[in-house]
Short mmCIF file of C-alpha atoms and ligand atoms in Angstrom, two decimals:
data_model
loop_
_atom_site.label_atom_id
_atom_site.label_comp_id
_atom_site.label_asym_id
_atom_site.label_seq_id
_atom_site.Cartn_x
_atom_site.Cartn_y
_atom_site.Cartn_z
CA UNK A 1 -19.10 108.42 37.34
CA UNK A 2 -15.65 109.33 37.11
CA UNK A 3 -13.60 112.51 37.59
CA UNK A 4 -10.13 113.26 36.14
CA UNK A 5 -8.19 116.45 37.23
CA UNK A 6 -5.38 116.78 34.87
CA UNK A 7 -2.47 119.56 34.60
CA UNK A 8 -1.88 119.66 38.48
CA UNK A 9 1.23 121.77 39.11
CA UNK A 10 1.81 119.73 42.27
CA UNK A 11 -0.27 117.07 43.98
CA UNK A 12 0.36 117.29 47.50
CA UNK A 13 0.40 114.60 50.34
CA UNK A 14 0.53 111.59 48.40
CA UNK A 15 0.69 108.18 49.73
CA UNK A 16 1.32 104.76 48.12
CA UNK A 17 1.41 102.76 51.60
CA UNK A 18 -1.02 104.56 54.03
CA UNK A 19 0.42 105.68 57.38
CA UNK A 20 -1.64 106.26 60.56
CA UNK A 21 0.21 109.31 61.22
CA UNK A 22 3.58 111.17 61.20
CA UNK A 23 5.64 111.71 64.03
CA UNK A 24 9.05 113.37 64.96
CA UNK A 25 11.37 113.73 61.95
CA UNK A 26 8.85 112.14 59.74
CA UNK A 27 6.55 115.14 60.03
CA UNK A 28 9.04 116.79 57.60
CA UNK A 29 8.20 114.22 54.99
CA UNK A 30 5.59 115.52 52.52
CA UNK A 31 5.53 113.30 49.23
CA UNK A 32 4.27 115.27 46.02
CA UNK A 33 3.95 114.77 42.50
CA UNK A 34 4.86 117.47 40.12
CA UNK A 35 2.94 117.70 36.74
CA UNK A 36 0.31 115.15 37.80
CA UNK A 37 -3.18 113.78 37.29
CA UNK A 38 -5.65 112.48 39.82
CA UNK A 39 -8.60 110.08 38.91
CA UNK A 40 -11.62 109.92 41.15
CA UNK A 41 -14.27 107.17 40.85
CA UNK A 42 -17.51 107.53 42.64
CA UNK A 43 -16.61 108.89 46.01
CA UNK A 44 -13.11 107.35 46.07
CA UNK A 45 -9.66 108.17 44.78
CA UNK A 46 -8.80 105.68 42.01
CA UNK A 47 -5.39 106.49 40.90
CA UNK A 48 -2.83 109.39 40.22
CA UNK A 49 0.42 109.80 38.46
CA UNK A 50 2.66 112.16 36.27
CA UNK A 51 1.00 113.81 33.25
CA UNK A 52 3.54 112.29 30.79
CA UNK A 53 2.18 108.91 31.98
CA UNK A 54 -1.56 109.65 31.64
CA UNK A 55 -3.36 107.12 29.71
CA UNK A 56 -6.86 107.36 31.11
CA UNK A 57 -9.98 109.27 30.40
CA UNK A 58 -13.15 110.02 32.69
CA UNK A 59 -16.86 110.97 32.33
CA UNK A 60 -15.73 114.57 33.49
CA UNK A 61 -12.38 116.45 33.19
CA UNK A 62 -11.25 119.32 35.08
CA UNK A 63 -8.06 121.13 33.86
CA UNK A 64 -6.23 122.40 36.96
CA UNK A 65 -4.38 124.95 34.76
CA UNK A 66 -1.25 124.54 36.73
CA UNK A 67 -2.83 124.98 40.29
CA UNK A 68 -2.15 122.65 43.03
CA UNK A 69 -4.21 119.70 44.49
CA UNK A 70 -4.25 119.11 48.14
CA UNK A 71 -6.19 116.67 50.59
CA UNK A 72 -8.89 118.46 52.56
CA UNK A 73 -7.98 119.67 55.90
CA UNK A 74 -9.48 117.47 58.68
CA UNK A 75 -10.33 119.78 61.64
CA UNK A 76 -10.39 117.59 64.60
CA UNK A 77 -11.52 119.78 67.27
CA UNK A 78 -14.25 122.38 67.14
CA UNK A 79 -17.51 123.75 68.91
CA UNK A 80 -19.36 124.97 65.96
CA UNK A 81 -22.75 124.41 67.07
CA UNK A 82 -23.58 127.60 69.14
CA UNK A 83 -25.88 130.63 69.21
CA UNK A 84 -24.83 134.14 69.61
CA UNK A 85 -21.42 135.72 69.63
CA UNK A 86 -19.17 137.07 72.56
CA UNK A 87 -17.49 140.18 71.07
CA UNK A 88 -18.43 142.16 74.38
CA UNK A 89 -16.19 139.61 76.29
CA UNK A 90 -13.39 140.13 73.57
CA UNK A 91 -13.37 143.89 74.76
CA UNK A 92 -13.13 142.82 78.27
CA UNK A 93 -10.17 140.58 77.20
CA UNK A 94 -8.32 143.46 75.30
CA UNK A 95 -8.81 145.38 78.60
CA UNK A 96 -6.93 142.67 80.55
CA UNK A 97 -9.51 140.35 82.15
CA UNK A 98 -8.18 136.50 82.10
CA UNK A 99 -10.09 133.61 80.66
CA UNK A 100 -10.77 132.65 83.99
CA UNK A 101 -11.76 136.01 85.44
CA UNK A 102 -14.32 136.20 82.40
CA UNK A 103 -15.77 132.70 83.34
CA UNK A 104 -15.97 133.70 87.04
CA UNK A 105 -18.30 136.71 86.12
CA UNK A 106 -20.72 134.26 84.43
CA UNK A 107 -19.16 135.17 81.12
CA UNK A 108 -17.39 132.69 78.74
CA UNK A 109 -18.76 129.23 78.29
CA UNK A 110 -21.72 129.90 80.35
CA UNK A 111 -22.74 133.00 78.37
CA UNK A 112 -23.06 130.74 75.28
CA UNK A 113 -24.96 128.04 77.52
CA UNK A 114 -27.65 130.62 78.12
CA UNK A 115 -28.05 131.42 74.50
CA UNK A 116 -27.91 127.76 73.39
CA UNK A 117 -30.64 126.85 75.94
CA UNK A 118 -32.83 129.70 74.37
CA UNK A 119 -32.35 128.52 70.93
CA UNK A 120 -34.39 125.83 68.88
CA UNK A 121 -32.80 123.04 67.30
CA UNK A 122 -33.60 124.77 63.90
CA UNK A 123 -31.71 128.01 64.92
CA UNK A 124 -28.79 125.95 65.90
CA UNK A 125 -28.82 124.12 62.77
CA UNK A 126 -29.07 126.91 60.49
CA UNK A 127 -26.22 128.95 62.27
CA UNK A 128 -23.92 125.52 62.37
CA UNK A 129 -24.77 125.00 58.78
CA UNK A 130 -23.58 128.49 57.78
CA UNK A 131 -20.11 127.89 59.55
CA UNK A 132 -19.80 124.64 57.94
CA UNK A 133 -20.26 126.17 54.48
CA UNK A 134 -17.55 128.71 55.35
CA UNK A 135 -15.12 126.08 56.49
CA UNK A 136 -15.77 123.95 53.42
CA UNK A 137 -14.90 126.94 51.11
CA UNK A 138 -11.61 127.33 53.12
CA UNK A 139 -10.63 123.65 52.43
CA UNK A 140 -11.89 121.57 55.36
CA UNK A 141 -13.46 118.31 54.35
CA UNK A 142 -13.78 116.45 57.88
CA UNK A 143 -14.89 118.14 61.12
CA UNK A 144 -15.37 116.92 64.65
CA UNK A 145 -18.13 118.89 66.52
CA UNK A 146 -18.58 118.85 70.40
CA UNK A 147 -21.39 119.44 72.41
CA UNK A 148 -20.93 121.21 75.74
CA UNK A 149 -22.95 124.46 75.59
CA UNK A 150 -26.07 122.58 77.04
CA UNK A 151 -24.91 121.26 80.28
CA UNK A 152 -28.21 119.69 81.07
CA UNK A 153 -29.39 116.29 79.75
CA UNK A 154 -32.21 118.00 77.51
CA UNK A 155 -29.95 120.69 76.12
CA UNK A 156 -26.71 118.43 75.53
CA UNK A 157 -28.94 115.89 73.67
CA UNK A 158 -30.27 118.74 71.87
CA UNK A 159 -26.90 119.89 70.82
CA UNK A 160 -26.23 116.09 69.88
CA UNK A 161 -29.20 115.89 67.61
CA UNK A 162 -28.40 119.14 65.77
CA UNK A 163 -24.90 117.46 65.08
CA UNK A 164 -26.58 114.25 64.00
CA UNK A 165 -28.67 116.08 61.44
CA UNK A 166 -25.52 118.10 60.12
CA UNK A 167 -24.03 114.54 59.69
CA UNK A 168 -26.86 113.39 57.83
CA UNK A 169 -27.07 116.59 55.55
CA UNK A 170 -23.44 117.80 55.21
CA UNK A 171 -20.96 116.59 52.46
CA UNK A 172 -18.29 116.91 55.14
CA UNK A 173 -17.45 113.92 57.24
CA UNK A 174 -18.40 114.66 60.74
CA UNK A 175 -17.51 112.99 64.13
CA UNK A 176 -19.58 114.04 67.20
CA UNK A 177 -17.97 114.42 70.90
CA UNK A 178 -20.12 114.56 73.95
CA UNK A 179 -18.66 117.38 76.07
CA UNK A 180 -21.02 117.42 79.16
CA UNK A 181 -18.08 118.22 81.37
CA UNK A 182 -17.29 121.59 79.55
CA UNK A 183 -18.20 123.56 82.71
CA UNK A 184 -20.40 123.42 85.54
CA UNK A 185 -23.74 124.83 84.89
CA UNK A 186 -25.15 127.55 87.08
CA UNK A 187 -27.81 125.44 88.66
CA UNK A 188 -25.15 123.08 89.76
CA UNK A 189 -22.76 126.00 91.13
CA UNK A 190 -20.88 124.59 94.39
CA UNK A 191 -22.39 121.03 93.76
CA UNK A 192 -19.79 120.02 91.12
CA UNK A 193 -19.70 116.25 92.36
CA UNK A 194 -23.49 116.13 91.68
CA UNK A 195 -23.07 117.39 88.15
CA UNK A 196 -20.15 114.77 87.66
CA UNK A 197 -22.79 112.15 88.82
CA UNK A 198 -25.53 113.65 86.40
CA UNK A 199 -23.02 113.16 83.65
CA UNK A 200 -22.05 109.76 84.68
CA UNK A 201 -25.56 108.23 85.68
CA UNK A 202 -27.99 109.99 83.20
CA UNK A 203 -26.21 111.84 80.38
CA UNK A 204 -23.70 109.26 79.22
CA UNK A 205 -26.17 106.35 79.19
CA UNK A 206 -28.73 108.41 77.21
CA UNK A 207 -26.23 109.76 74.92
CA UNK A 208 -24.99 106.09 74.04
CA UNK A 209 -28.67 104.73 73.91
CA UNK A 210 -29.63 107.24 71.30
CA UNK A 211 -26.06 106.71 69.57
CA UNK A 212 -25.60 110.35 69.34
CA UNK A 213 -21.79 110.68 70.02
CA UNK A 214 -18.47 108.88 68.75
CA UNK A 215 -16.14 110.36 71.40
CA UNK A 216 -16.45 111.82 75.09
CA UNK A 217 -14.43 114.78 76.07
CA UNK A 218 -13.87 116.52 79.57
CA UNK A 219 -12.34 119.99 80.15
CA UNK A 220 -9.73 118.68 82.63
CA UNK A 221 -8.09 121.79 83.69
CA UNK A 222 -7.74 124.25 86.71
CA UNK A 223 -10.95 125.55 87.60
CA UNK A 224 -12.95 123.18 85.58
CA UNK A 225 -12.68 119.37 86.15
CA UNK A 226 -10.07 117.49 88.17
CA UNK A 227 -8.11 114.49 87.14
CA UNK A 228 -10.19 112.30 89.43
CA UNK A 229 -13.38 113.75 88.09
CA UNK A 230 -12.21 113.03 84.50
CA UNK A 231 -11.14 109.75 85.28
CA UNK A 232 -14.60 108.79 86.69
CA UNK A 233 -16.25 110.24 83.57
CA UNK A 234 -13.97 108.67 81.19
CA UNK A 235 -14.45 105.36 82.44
CA UNK A 236 -18.23 105.67 82.21
CA UNK A 237 -17.79 106.67 78.54
CA UNK A 238 -15.51 103.88 77.90
CA UNK A 239 -18.17 101.51 79.43
CA UNK A 240 -20.58 102.85 76.84
CA UNK A 241 -18.16 102.63 73.93
CA UNK A 242 -17.01 106.35 73.74
CA UNK A 243 -13.41 106.79 73.24
CA UNK A 244 -11.84 109.77 75.17
CA UNK A 245 -10.60 112.95 73.33
CA UNK A 246 -10.06 115.55 76.11
CA UNK A 247 -9.15 119.12 76.69
CA UNK A 248 -5.97 119.13 78.71
CA UNK A 249 -3.22 121.38 80.06
CA UNK A 250 -4.41 124.81 78.46
CA UNK A 251 -4.50 126.50 81.85
CA UNK A 252 -2.09 124.68 83.90
CA UNK A 253 0.08 121.56 84.33
CA UNK A 254 -3.19 119.95 85.32
CA UNK A 255 -2.52 116.16 85.00
CA UNK A 256 -5.01 115.98 82.04
CA UNK A 257 -2.29 114.63 79.64
CA UNK A 258 -1.40 111.91 81.94
CA UNK A 259 -5.19 111.08 82.56
CA UNK A 260 -5.92 111.25 78.80
CA UNK A 261 -2.86 108.70 77.97
CA UNK A 262 -3.83 106.39 80.85
CA UNK A 263 -7.43 105.99 79.29
CA UNK A 264 -6.12 105.55 75.82
CA UNK A 265 -7.61 108.95 74.48
CA UNK A 266 -7.45 109.54 70.85
CA UNK A 267 -6.10 112.90 71.34
CA UNK A 268 -5.46 115.56 74.03
CA UNK A 269 -6.03 118.92 73.08
CA UNK A 270 -4.63 122.29 73.80
CA UNK A 271 -1.38 121.36 75.71
CA UNK A 272 0.08 124.83 76.21
CA UNK A 273 1.40 123.54 79.69
CA UNK A 274 3.48 120.54 78.40
CA UNK A 275 6.74 119.72 80.03
CA UNK A 276 9.03 116.51 80.42
CA UNK A 277 6.74 114.54 82.29
CA UNK A 278 3.66 115.02 80.14
CA UNK A 279 6.09 114.32 76.91
CA UNK A 280 7.07 110.92 78.55
CA UNK A 281 3.30 110.01 79.00
CA UNK A 282 2.47 110.94 75.33
CA UNK A 283 5.38 109.16 73.99
CA UNK A 284 4.39 105.98 75.53
CA UNK A 285 0.79 106.20 74.35
CA UNK A 286 -1.41 106.13 71.14
CA UNK A 287 -2.78 109.54 71.90
CA UNK A 288 -2.42 112.33 69.31
CA UNK A 289 -1.16 115.63 71.01
CA UNK A 290 -3.42 118.31 69.16
CA UNK A 291 -2.25 122.02 69.32
CA UNK A 292 -5.10 124.70 68.84
CA UNK A 293 -2.92 127.69 67.96
CA UNK A 294 -5.98 129.92 67.19
CA UNK A 295 -7.01 129.62 70.94
CA UNK A 296 -3.61 130.53 72.08
CA UNK A 297 -3.45 133.53 69.63
CA UNK A 298 -6.82 134.86 70.57
CA UNK A 299 -6.38 134.35 74.34
CA UNK A 300 -2.83 135.53 74.19
CA UNK A 301 -1.78 132.37 76.05
CA UNK A 302 1.73 130.98 75.84
CA UNK A 303 2.06 128.68 72.91
CA UNK A 304 2.58 124.95 73.16
CA UNK A 305 6.21 123.87 73.02
CA UNK A 306 5.59 122.16 69.69
CA UNK A 307 9.07 122.18 68.25
CA UNK A 308 10.46 120.40 71.64
CA UNK A 309 7.51 117.70 71.31
CA UNK A 310 8.34 116.89 67.74
CA UNK A 311 12.30 116.86 68.68
CA UNK A 312 11.36 114.29 71.32
CA UNK A 313 9.76 112.21 68.47
CA UNK A 314 6.00 113.04 69.17
CA UNK A 315 3.42 113.54 66.36
CA UNK A 316 1.62 116.85 66.38
CA UNK A 317 -1.89 117.65 65.09
CA UNK A 318 -3.04 121.11 64.87
CA UNK A 319 -6.98 121.84 64.76
CA UNK A 320 -9.06 125.21 64.87
CA UNK A 321 -10.96 124.91 68.07
CA UNK A 322 -13.59 126.99 66.26
CA UNK A 323 -16.06 128.28 68.95
CA UNK A 324 -17.25 131.76 70.19
CA UNK A 325 -15.09 132.42 72.84
CA UNK A 326 -11.50 131.27 72.30
CA UNK A 327 -11.38 130.99 68.50
CA UNK A 328 -14.05 132.53 66.46
CA UNK A 329 -12.69 131.33 63.25
CA UNK A 330 -12.40 127.70 61.65
CA UNK A 331 -9.87 128.80 58.89
CA UNK A 332 -7.58 125.87 58.68
CA UNK A 333 -5.17 128.08 56.32
CA UNK A 334 -4.72 130.53 59.12
CA UNK A 335 -3.90 127.47 61.45
CA UNK A 336 -1.06 126.69 58.99
CA UNK A 337 0.46 130.14 59.16
CA UNK A 338 0.07 130.09 62.93
CA UNK A 339 1.78 126.77 63.35
CA UNK A 340 4.83 128.17 61.20
CA UNK A 341 5.16 131.68 63.03
CA UNK A 342 4.32 130.71 66.55
CA UNK A 343 5.46 127.07 66.69
CA UNK A 344 8.23 127.54 64.33
CA UNK A 345 7.19 124.33 62.45
CA UNK A 346 8.00 123.83 58.55
CA UNK A 347 5.47 124.18 55.93
CA UNK A 348 5.68 120.38 55.44
CA UNK A 349 5.11 119.77 59.28
CA UNK A 350 2.08 122.14 59.36
CA UNK A 351 0.60 120.24 56.40
CA UNK A 352 0.84 116.95 58.13
CA UNK A 353 -0.21 118.50 61.26
CA UNK A 354 -3.65 119.49 59.70
CA UNK A 355 -4.31 116.40 57.18
CA UNK A 356 -2.99 113.05 58.10
CA UNK A 357 -2.29 113.67 61.75
CA UNK A 358 -5.79 115.51 62.45
CA UNK A 359 -7.33 112.49 60.51
CA UNK A 360 -6.01 110.38 63.19
CA UNK A 361 -7.00 112.38 65.87
CA UNK A 362 -10.74 111.93 64.61
CA UNK A 363 -10.33 108.42 63.73
CA UNK A 364 -10.77 108.82 59.91
CA UNK A 365 -7.25 108.45 59.11
CA UNK A 366 -8.19 105.16 57.03
CA UNK A 367 -10.58 107.17 54.79
CA UNK A 368 -9.13 110.57 54.82
CA UNK A 369 -5.93 112.79 55.38
CA UNK A 370 -3.98 111.96 52.19
CA UNK A 371 -4.20 111.39 48.44
CA UNK A 372 -3.91 107.59 48.69
CA UNK A 373 -5.84 105.10 46.30
CA UNK A 374 -9.14 103.81 47.91
CA UNK A 375 -9.34 106.92 50.18
CA UNK A 376 -12.50 109.08 50.04
CA UNK A 377 -12.03 111.79 47.32
CA UNK A 378 -12.09 114.91 49.71
CA UNK A 379 -9.49 117.25 47.91
CA UNK A 380 -9.29 120.88 47.04
CA UNK A 381 -7.77 122.77 43.92
CA UNK A 382 -5.96 125.89 44.65
CA UNK A 383 -5.93 129.22 43.06
CA UNK A 384 -2.55 129.81 41.35
CA UNK A 385 0.18 129.66 43.89
CA UNK A 386 3.96 129.36 43.16
CA UNK A 387 4.91 126.70 45.75
CA UNK A 388 2.98 124.51 48.51
CA UNK A 389 5.03 126.53 51.16
CA UNK A 390 2.97 129.57 49.77
CA UNK A 391 0.11 127.97 51.65
CA UNK A 392 1.17 128.99 55.36
CA UNK A 393 3.11 131.78 53.97
CA UNK A 394 0.47 134.03 52.45
CA UNK A 395 -2.33 134.55 55.07
CA UNK A 396 -5.59 136.58 55.21
CA UNK A 397 -7.12 135.39 51.89
CA UNK A 398 -8.61 132.25 50.78
CA UNK A 399 -6.13 130.21 48.57
CA UNK A 400 -8.75 127.52 47.58
CA UNK A 401 -10.49 127.72 44.38
CA UNK A 402 -12.53 124.35 43.98
CA UNK A 403 -13.62 122.15 46.55
CA UNK A 404 -14.53 118.28 45.87
CA UNK A 405 -16.03 116.25 48.69
CA UNK A 406 -16.85 112.54 48.15
CA UNK A 407 -15.98 112.89 44.44
CA UNK A 408 -18.36 115.73 43.79
CA UNK A 409 -17.55 119.35 43.03
CA UNK A 410 -19.27 121.51 45.58
O1 NIG B 1 -11.62 124.78 73.70
N1 NIG B 1 -11.28 125.32 76.61
C1 NIG B 1 -12.34 124.89 76.68
N2 NIG B 1 -13.43 125.21 75.89
C2 NIG B 1 -13.06 126.01 74.72
C3 NIG B 1 -13.63 127.32 74.88
C4 NIG B 1 -15.14 127.43 74.87
C5 NIG B 1 -15.45 128.86 74.90
O2 NIG B 1 -14.93 129.68 75.63
O3 NIG B 1 -16.90 128.97 74.81
C6 NIG B 1 -11.88 125.86 74.09
O4 NIG B 1 -11.25 126.82 74.09
FE1 FE B 2 -12.07 123.23 72.50
#
């Protein structure tokens, strides 16, 4: 089965030689072809070119009618398996309570833990499925999903089994991350070391045995897990084949970035507190610095120094962090806008940060993240838009018209 998209006003993020990611000044490079066609065969990108050179036909033809084609967004950091919402806490936040104060009152992550423990796998699956449907329509074609609202062996496995089922049933490419160290559960209050031991000795071996996760995550930050505890859990994860991808430096200069790079994390995420030492650690690593502007916006935190990081030569990825507490939205188009407005990134930089660089941050860059021959055909056709710069500029409504995943119109 082949599919030809013709009369594309501009084909965005084209690569002839695939790159792993774009860093520093390369983040401004965005290859495009004007008046283009794109040929998909089966689930892969077969070829592309300019309309004036089009010589091929296909089983099915879509006339893009002068709209643009982008590679689907890769959202490399989400927590979309959850139950219940947290708008009450949102009001507390409006009235001035900090993230940590809310957490100390038993709100925050632990509120969602209670709801998730009470929910069935089916209820969790159905709610997460709806969220996947929504983000798909907004142009996301690959998503990483974390556990971390179970915080007991049974409930962490329950969450990961739901993610496994989503992987099997959804057309989106999904990666699973084990985040048992998201917070200390109430039954381990005051016994944090014992909880870390439970993660190391019981949870990680079982998660690995049942092949339920691709990566391991730890919330390494002030008030959550220390760099020493993080190191201990990452070492255990690595012994079982789980590469780290961690939450770091959101609340403080916590040492999380240095621990992440030391253990060859695929990504370190949040990074609001990033200075020269952290930049130096990142520069000598293969770790993708991943920023989550939606969470910084929603929590009114200082924004990560993205401009400085790029000027020092680093790559930047941007993901949604979709979760009920700090970012109840998985709209990657909004992430583009926030990247431009709050980090002062250029449209080319935010497009790279949400496609090829997030593909790297979830280890799918060989298959996704750009329009490149042989990659999986996850693309979207836009509504009529004048320029690709319009994508971050116009915010609030959906600019995606048609979604194609694995070569199939959704
Ligand atoms: O990425 N920082 C830690 N975890 C989530 C928040 C999860 C929640 O509040 O439920 C985050 O922002
Ligand atoms: Fe997160």
